CSV table of N, CA, C and O in Angstrom, one decimal:
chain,number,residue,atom,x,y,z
A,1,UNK,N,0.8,-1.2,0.0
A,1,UNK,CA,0.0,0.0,0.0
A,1,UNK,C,0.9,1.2,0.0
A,1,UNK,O,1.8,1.5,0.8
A,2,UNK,N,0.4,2.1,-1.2
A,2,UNK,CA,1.3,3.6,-1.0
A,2,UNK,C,0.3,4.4,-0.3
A,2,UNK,O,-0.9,4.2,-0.7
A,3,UNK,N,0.4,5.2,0.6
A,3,UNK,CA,-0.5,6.5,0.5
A,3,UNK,C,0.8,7.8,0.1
A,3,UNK,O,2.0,7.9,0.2
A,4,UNK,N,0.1,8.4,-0.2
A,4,UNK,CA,0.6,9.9,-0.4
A,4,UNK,C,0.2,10.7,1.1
A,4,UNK,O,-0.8,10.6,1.8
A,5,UNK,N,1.3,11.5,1.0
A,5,UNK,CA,0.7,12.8,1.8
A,5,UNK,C,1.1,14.2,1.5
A,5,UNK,O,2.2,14.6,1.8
A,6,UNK,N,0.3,14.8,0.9
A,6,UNK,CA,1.1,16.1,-0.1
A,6,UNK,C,1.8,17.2,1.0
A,6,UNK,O,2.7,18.0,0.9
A,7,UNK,N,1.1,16.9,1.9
A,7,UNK,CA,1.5,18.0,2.8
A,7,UNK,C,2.3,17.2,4.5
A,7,UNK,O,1.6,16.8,5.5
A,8,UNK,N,4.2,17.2,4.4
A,8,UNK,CA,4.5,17.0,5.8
A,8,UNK,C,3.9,16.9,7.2
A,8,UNK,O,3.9,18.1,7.6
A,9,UNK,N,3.7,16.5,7.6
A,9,UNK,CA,2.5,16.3,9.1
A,9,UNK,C,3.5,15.3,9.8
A,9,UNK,O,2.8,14.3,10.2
A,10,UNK,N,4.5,15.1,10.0
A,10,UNK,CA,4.7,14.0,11.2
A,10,UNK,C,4.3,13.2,11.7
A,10,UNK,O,4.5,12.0,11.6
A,11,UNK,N,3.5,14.1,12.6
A,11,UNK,CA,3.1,13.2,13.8
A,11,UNK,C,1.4,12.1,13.1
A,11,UNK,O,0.8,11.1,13.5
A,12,UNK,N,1.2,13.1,11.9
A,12,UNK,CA,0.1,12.0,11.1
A,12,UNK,C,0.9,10.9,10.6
A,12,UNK,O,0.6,9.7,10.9
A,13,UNK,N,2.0,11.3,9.5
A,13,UNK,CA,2.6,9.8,9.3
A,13,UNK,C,2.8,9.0,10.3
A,13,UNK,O,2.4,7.8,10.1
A,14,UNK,N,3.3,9.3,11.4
A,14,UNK,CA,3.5,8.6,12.4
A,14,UNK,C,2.1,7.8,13.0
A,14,UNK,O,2.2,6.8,13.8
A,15,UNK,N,1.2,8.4,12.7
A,15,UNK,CA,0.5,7.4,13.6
A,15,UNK,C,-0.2,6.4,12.2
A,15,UNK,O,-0.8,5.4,12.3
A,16,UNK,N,0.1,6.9,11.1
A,16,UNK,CA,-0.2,5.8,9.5
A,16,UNK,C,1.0,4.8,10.0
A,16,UNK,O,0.8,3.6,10.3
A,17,UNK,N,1.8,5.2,10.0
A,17,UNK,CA,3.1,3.7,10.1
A,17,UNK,C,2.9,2.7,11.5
A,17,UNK,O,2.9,1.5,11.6
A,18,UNK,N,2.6,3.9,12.5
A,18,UNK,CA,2.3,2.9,13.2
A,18,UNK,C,0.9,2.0,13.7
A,18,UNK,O,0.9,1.4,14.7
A,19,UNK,N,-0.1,2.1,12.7
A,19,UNK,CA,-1.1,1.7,12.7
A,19,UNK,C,-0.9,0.2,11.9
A,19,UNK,O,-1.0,-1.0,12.3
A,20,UNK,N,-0.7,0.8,10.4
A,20,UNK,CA,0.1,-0.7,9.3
A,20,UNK,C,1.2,-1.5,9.8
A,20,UNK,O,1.1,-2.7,9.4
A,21,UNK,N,2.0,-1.2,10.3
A,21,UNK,CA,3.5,-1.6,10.6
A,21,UNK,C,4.0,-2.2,9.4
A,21,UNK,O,4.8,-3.1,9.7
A,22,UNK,N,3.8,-2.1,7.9
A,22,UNK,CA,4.6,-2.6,7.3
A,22,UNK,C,4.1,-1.8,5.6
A,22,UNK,O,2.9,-1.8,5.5
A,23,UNK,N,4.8,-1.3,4.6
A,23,UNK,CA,4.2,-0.5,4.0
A,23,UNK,C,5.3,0.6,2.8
A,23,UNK,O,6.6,0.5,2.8
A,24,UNK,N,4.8,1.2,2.3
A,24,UNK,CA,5.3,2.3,2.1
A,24,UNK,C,4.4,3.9,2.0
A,24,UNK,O,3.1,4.0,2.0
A,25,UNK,N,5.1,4.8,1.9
A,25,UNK,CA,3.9,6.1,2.0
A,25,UNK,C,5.2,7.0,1.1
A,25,UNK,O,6.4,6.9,0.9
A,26,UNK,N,4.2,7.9,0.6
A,26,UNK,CA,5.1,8.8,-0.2
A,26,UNK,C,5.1,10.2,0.2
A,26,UNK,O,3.9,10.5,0.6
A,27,UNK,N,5.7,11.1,0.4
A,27,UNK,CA,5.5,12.9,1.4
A,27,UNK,C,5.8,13.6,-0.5
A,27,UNK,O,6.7,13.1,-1.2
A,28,UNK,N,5.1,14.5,-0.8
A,28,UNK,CA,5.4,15.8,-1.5
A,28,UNK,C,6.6,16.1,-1.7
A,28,UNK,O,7.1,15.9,-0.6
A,29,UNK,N,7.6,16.6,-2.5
A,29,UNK,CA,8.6,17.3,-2.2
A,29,UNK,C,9.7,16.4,-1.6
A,29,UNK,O,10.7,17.1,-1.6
A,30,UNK,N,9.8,15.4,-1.1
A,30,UNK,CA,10.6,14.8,-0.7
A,30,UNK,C,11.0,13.2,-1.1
A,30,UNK,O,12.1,12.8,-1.3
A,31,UNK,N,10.0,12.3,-1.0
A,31,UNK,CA,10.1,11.1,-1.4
A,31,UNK,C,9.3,10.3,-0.7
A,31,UNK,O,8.5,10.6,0.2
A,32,UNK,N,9.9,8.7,-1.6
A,32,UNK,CA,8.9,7.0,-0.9
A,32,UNK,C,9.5,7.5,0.2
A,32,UNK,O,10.1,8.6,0.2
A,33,UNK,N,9.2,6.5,1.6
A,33,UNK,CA,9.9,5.8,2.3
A,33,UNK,C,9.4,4.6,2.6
A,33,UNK,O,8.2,4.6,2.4
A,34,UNK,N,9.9,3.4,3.0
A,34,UNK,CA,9.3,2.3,3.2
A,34,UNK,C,9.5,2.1,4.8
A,34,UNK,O,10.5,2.6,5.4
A,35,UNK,N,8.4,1.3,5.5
A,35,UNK,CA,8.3,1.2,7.0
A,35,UNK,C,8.2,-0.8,7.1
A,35,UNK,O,7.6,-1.6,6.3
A,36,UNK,N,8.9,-1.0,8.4
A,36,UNK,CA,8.4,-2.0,8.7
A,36,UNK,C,8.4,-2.4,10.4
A,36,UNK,O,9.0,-1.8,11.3
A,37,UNK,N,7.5,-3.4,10.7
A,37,UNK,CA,7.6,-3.5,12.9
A,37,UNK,C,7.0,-1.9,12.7
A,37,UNK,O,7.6,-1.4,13.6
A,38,UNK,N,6.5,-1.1,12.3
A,38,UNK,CA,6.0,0.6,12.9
A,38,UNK,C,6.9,1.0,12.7
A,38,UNK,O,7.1,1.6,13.8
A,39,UNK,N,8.1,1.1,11.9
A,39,UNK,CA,9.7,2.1,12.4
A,39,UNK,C,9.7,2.3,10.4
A,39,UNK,O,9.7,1.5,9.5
A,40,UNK,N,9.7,3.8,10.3
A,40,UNK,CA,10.7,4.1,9.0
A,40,UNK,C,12.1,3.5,9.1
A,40,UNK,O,12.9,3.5,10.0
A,41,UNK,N,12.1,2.8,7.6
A,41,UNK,CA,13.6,2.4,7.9
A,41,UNK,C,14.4,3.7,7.1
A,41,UNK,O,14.0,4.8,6.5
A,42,UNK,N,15.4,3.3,7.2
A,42,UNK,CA,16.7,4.0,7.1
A,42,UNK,C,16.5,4.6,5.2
A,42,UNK,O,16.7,3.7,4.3
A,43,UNK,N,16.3,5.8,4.8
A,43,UNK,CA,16.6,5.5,3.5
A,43,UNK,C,18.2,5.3,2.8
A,43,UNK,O,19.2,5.4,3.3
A,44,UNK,N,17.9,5.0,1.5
A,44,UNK,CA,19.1,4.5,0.9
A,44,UNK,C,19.8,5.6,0.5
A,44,UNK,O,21.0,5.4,0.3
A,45,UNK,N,19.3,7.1,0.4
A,45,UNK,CA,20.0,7.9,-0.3
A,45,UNK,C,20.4,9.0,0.8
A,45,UNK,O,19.7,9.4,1.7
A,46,UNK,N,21.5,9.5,0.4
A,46,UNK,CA,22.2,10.5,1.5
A,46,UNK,C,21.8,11.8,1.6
A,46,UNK,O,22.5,12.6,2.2
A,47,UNK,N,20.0,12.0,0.9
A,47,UNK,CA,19.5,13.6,1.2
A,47,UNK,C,19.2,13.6,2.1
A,47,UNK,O,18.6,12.7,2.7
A,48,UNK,N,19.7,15.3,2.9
A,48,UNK,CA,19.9,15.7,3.9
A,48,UNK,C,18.2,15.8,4.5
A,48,UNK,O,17.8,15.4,5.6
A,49,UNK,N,17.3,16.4,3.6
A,49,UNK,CA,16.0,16.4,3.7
A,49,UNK,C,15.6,15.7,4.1
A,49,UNK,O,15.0,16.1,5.1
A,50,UNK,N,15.6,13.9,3.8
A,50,UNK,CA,15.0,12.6,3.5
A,50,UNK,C,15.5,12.8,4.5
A,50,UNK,O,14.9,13.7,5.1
A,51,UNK,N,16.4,12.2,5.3
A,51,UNK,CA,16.9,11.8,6.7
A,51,UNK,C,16.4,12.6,7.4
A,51,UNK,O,15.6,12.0,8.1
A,52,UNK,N,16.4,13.9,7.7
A,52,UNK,CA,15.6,14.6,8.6
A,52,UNK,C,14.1,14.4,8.8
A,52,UNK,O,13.5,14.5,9.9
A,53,UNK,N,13.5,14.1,7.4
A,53,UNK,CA,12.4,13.3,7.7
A,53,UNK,C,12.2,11.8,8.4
A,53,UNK,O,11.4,11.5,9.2
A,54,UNK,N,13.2,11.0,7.8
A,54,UNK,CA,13.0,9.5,8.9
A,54,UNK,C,13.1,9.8,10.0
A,54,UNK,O,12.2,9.2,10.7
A,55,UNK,N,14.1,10.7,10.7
A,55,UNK,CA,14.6,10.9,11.8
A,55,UNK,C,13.3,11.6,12.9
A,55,UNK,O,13.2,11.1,14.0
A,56,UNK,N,12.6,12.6,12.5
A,56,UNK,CA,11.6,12.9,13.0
A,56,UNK,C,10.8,12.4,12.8
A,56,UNK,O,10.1,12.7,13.7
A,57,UNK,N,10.1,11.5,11.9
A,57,UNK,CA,8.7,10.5,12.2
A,57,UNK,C,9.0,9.4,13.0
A,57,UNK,O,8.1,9.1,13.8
A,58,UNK,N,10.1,8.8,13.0
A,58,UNK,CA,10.4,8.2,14.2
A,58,UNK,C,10.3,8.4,15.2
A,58,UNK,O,9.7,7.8,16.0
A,59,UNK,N,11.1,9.7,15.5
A,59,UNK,CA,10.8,10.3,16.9
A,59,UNK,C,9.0,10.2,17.7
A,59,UNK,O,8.5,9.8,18.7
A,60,UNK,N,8.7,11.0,16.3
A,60,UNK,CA,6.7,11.5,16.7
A,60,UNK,C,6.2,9.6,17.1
A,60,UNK,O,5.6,9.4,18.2
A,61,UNK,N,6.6,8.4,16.3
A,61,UNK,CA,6.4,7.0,16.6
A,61,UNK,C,6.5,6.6,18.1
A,61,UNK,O,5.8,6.1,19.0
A,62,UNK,N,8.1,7.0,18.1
A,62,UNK,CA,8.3,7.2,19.9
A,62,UNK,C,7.5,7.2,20.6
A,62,UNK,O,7.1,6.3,21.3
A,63,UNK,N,6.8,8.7,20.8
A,63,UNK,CA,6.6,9.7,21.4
A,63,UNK,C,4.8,9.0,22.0
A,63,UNK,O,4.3,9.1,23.1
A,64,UNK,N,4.2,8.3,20.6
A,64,UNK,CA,3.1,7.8,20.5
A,64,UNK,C,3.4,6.6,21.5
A,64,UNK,O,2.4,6.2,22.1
A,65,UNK,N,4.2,6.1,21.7
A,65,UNK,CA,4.2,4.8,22.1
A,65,UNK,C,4.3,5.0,23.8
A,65,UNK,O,3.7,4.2,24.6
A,66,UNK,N,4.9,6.1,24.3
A,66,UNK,CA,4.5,6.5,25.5
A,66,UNK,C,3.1,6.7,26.4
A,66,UNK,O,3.2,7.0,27.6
């Protein structure tokens, strides 16, 4: 399953990945990512963008899990 999300929201992807736990979703302006267990994995490419986004949906996943 892809969803799109045209517009960045975090803490919404975050609660889409961790609902599916396995998947991909696509953000506007930045790219796929693929999720599995509820965690974005790591992407393959070295944009500075793209990582700042795994790095904070993860976090917002954390944050849910408290």
């Amino acid at each position: 399953m892809l969803r799109k999300f045209m517009v960045y929201r975090p803490r919404q992807i975050a609660k889409f990945v961790k609902t599916l736990f396995k998947g991909q979703f696509f953000i506007a302006g930045i790219g796929v990512f693929r999720f599995d267990n509820g965690k974005v994995l790591l992407p393959e490419v070295g944009d500075k963008q793209k990582l700042d986004a795994f790095k904070e949906i993860n976090i917002e996943i954390a944050a849910l899990a408290l």
